[in-house]
PDB file of C-alpha atoms in Angstrom:
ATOM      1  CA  UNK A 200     -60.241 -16.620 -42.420  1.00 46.00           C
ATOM      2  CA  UNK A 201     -59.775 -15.187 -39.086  1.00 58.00           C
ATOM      3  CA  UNK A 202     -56.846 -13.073 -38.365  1.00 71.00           C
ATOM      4  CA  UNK A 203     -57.837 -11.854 -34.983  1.00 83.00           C
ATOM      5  CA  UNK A 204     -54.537 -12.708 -32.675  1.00 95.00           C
ATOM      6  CA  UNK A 205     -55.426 -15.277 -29.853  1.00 97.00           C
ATOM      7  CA  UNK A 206     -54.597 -14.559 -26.376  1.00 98.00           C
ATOM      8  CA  UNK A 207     -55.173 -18.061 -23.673  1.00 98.00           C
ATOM      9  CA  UNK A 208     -55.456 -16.990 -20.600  1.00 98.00           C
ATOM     10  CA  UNK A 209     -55.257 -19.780 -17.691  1.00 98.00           C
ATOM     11  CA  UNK A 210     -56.057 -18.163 -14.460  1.00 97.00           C
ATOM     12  CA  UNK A 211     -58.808 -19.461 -11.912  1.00 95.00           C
ATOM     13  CA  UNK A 212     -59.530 -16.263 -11.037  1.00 94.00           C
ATOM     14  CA  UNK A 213     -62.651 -15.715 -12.715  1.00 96.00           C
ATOM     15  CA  UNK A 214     -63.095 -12.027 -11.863  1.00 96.00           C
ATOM     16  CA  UNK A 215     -59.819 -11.413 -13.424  1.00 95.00           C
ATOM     17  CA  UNK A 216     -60.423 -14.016 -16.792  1.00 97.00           C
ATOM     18  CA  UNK A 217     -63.572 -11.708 -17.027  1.00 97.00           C
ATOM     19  CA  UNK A 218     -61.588  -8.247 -16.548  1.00 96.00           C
ATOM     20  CA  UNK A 219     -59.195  -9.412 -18.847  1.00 97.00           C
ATOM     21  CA  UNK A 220     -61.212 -10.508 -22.211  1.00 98.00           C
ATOM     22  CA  UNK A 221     -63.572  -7.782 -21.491  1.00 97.00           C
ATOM     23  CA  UNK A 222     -60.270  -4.923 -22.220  1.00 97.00           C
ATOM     24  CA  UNK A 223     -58.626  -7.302 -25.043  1.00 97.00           C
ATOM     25  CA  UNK A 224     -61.693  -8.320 -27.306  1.00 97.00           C
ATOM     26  CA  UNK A 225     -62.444  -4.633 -27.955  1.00 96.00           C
ATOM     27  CA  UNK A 226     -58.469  -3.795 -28.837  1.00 95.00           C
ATOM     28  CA  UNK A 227     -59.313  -7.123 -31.591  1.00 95.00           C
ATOM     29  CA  UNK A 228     -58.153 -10.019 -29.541  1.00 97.00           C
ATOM     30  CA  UNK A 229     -59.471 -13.351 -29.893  1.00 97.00           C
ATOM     31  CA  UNK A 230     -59.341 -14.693 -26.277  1.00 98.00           C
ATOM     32  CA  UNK A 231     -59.534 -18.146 -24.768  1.00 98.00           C
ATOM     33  CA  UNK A 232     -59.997 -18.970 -21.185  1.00 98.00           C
ATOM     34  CA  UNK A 233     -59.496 -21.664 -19.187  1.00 98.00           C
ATOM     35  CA  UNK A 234     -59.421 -22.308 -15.097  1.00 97.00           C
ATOM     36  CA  UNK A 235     -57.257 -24.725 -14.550  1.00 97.00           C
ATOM     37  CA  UNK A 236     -53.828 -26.069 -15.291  1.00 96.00           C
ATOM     38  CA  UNK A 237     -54.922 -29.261 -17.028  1.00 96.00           C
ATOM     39  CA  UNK A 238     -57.137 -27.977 -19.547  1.00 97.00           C
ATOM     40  CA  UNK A 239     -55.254 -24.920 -20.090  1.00 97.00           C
ATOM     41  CA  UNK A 240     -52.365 -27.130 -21.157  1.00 97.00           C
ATOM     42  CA  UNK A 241     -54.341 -29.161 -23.573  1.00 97.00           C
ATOM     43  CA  UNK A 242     -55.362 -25.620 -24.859  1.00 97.00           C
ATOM     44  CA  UNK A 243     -51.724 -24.305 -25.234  1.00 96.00           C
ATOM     45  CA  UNK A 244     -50.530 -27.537 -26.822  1.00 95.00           C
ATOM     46  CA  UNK A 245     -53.585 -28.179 -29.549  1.00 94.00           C
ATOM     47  CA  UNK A 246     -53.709 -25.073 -30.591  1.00 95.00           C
ATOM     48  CA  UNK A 247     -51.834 -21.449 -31.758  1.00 94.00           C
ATOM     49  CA  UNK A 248     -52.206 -18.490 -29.656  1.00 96.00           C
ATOM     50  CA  UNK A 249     -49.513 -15.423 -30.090  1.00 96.00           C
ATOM     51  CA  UNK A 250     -49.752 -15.293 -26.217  1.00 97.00           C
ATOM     52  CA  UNK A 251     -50.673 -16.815 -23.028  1.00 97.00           C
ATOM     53  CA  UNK A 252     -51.471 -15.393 -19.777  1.00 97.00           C
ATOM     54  CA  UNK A 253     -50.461 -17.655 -16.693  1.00 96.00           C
ATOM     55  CA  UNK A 254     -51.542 -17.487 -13.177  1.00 94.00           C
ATOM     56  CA  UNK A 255     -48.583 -19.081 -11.303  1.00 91.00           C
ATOM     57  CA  UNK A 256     -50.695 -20.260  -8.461  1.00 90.00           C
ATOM     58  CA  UNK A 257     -53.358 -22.271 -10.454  1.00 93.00           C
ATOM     59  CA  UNK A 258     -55.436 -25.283  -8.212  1.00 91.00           C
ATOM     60  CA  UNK A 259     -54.217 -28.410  -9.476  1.00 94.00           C
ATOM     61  CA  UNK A 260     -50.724 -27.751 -11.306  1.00 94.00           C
ATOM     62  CA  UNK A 261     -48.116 -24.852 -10.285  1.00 92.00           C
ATOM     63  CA  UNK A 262     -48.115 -22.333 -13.242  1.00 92.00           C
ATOM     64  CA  UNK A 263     -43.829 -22.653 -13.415  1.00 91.00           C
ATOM     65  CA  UNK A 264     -44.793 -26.536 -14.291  1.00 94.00           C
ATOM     66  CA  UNK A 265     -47.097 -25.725 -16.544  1.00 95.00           C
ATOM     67  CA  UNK A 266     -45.019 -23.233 -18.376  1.00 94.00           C
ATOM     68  CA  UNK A 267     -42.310 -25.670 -18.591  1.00 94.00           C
ATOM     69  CA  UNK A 268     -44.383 -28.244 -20.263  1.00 95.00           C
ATOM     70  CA  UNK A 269     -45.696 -25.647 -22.335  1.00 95.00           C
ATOM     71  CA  UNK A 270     -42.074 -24.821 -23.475  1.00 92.00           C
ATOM     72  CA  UNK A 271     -41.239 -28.389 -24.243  1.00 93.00           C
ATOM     73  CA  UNK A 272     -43.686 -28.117 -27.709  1.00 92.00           C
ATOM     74  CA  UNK A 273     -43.988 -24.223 -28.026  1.00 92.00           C
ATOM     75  CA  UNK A 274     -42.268 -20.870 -28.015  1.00 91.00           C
ATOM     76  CA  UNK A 275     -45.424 -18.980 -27.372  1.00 89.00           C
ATOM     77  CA  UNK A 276     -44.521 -15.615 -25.548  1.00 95.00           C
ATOM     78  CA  UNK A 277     -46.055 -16.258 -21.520  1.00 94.00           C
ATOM     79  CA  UNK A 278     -46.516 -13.273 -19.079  1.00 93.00           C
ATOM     80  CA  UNK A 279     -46.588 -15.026 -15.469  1.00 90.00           C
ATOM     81  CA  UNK A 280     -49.448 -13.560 -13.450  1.00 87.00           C
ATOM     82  CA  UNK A 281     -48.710 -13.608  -9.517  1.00 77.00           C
ATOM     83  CA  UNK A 282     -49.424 -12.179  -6.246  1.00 68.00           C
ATOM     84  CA  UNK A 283     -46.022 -13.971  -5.252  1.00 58.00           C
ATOM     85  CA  UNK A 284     -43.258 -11.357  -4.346  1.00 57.00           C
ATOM     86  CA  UNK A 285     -40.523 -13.274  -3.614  1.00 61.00           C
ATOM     87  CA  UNK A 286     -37.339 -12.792  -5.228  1.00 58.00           C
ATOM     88  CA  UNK A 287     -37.086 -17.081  -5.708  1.00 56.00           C
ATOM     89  CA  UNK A 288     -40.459 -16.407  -7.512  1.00 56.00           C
ATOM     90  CA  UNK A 289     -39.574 -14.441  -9.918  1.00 52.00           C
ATOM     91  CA  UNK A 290     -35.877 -15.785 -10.836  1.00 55.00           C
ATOM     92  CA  UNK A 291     -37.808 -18.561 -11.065  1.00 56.00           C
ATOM     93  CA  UNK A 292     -40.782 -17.589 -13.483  1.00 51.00           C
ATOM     94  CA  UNK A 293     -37.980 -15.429 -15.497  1.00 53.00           C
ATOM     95  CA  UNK A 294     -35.739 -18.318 -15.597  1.00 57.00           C
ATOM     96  CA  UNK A 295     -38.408 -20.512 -17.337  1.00 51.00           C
TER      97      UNK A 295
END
């Protein structure tokens, strides 16, 4: 049985997905990736992970929609990832 806790990350960055796993595996994470909003949604809703990781600006879904449908099944705990800094943004991303 593994009781590694899962981290999802859903970030098209791949540079930063990379960075990322490469500083949680060795602190004993288990971590998923995935680069778009789509799959990453069918990743957060099939399966349990103790976190997720979201860009906001992902390339086919906004990440505040995607964390919205996300809450509609699952109370994971989501830190937004953006390079947004408007106020709006963030009321937003908090809000959600």
């Amino acid at each position: 049985m593994d009781l590694k806790q899962k981290i999802l990350i859903i970030d098209d960055d791949a540079d930063l997905c990379r960075l990322l796993k490469n500083n949680l595996e060795p602190e004993g994470y288990q971590v998923c990736i995935r680069h778009d909003g789509v799959t990453g949604l069918e990743e957060a809703q099939n399966y349990d992970y103790q976190l997720i990781i979201l860009d906001i600006m992902l390339p086919d879904i906004s990440g505040f929609t995607l964390c919205q449908q996300i809450r509609e099944k699952h109370r994971y705990p989501i830190i937004m990832l953006t390079a947004k800094g408007e106020g709006m943004d963030k009321i937003t991303g908090l809000s959600l």
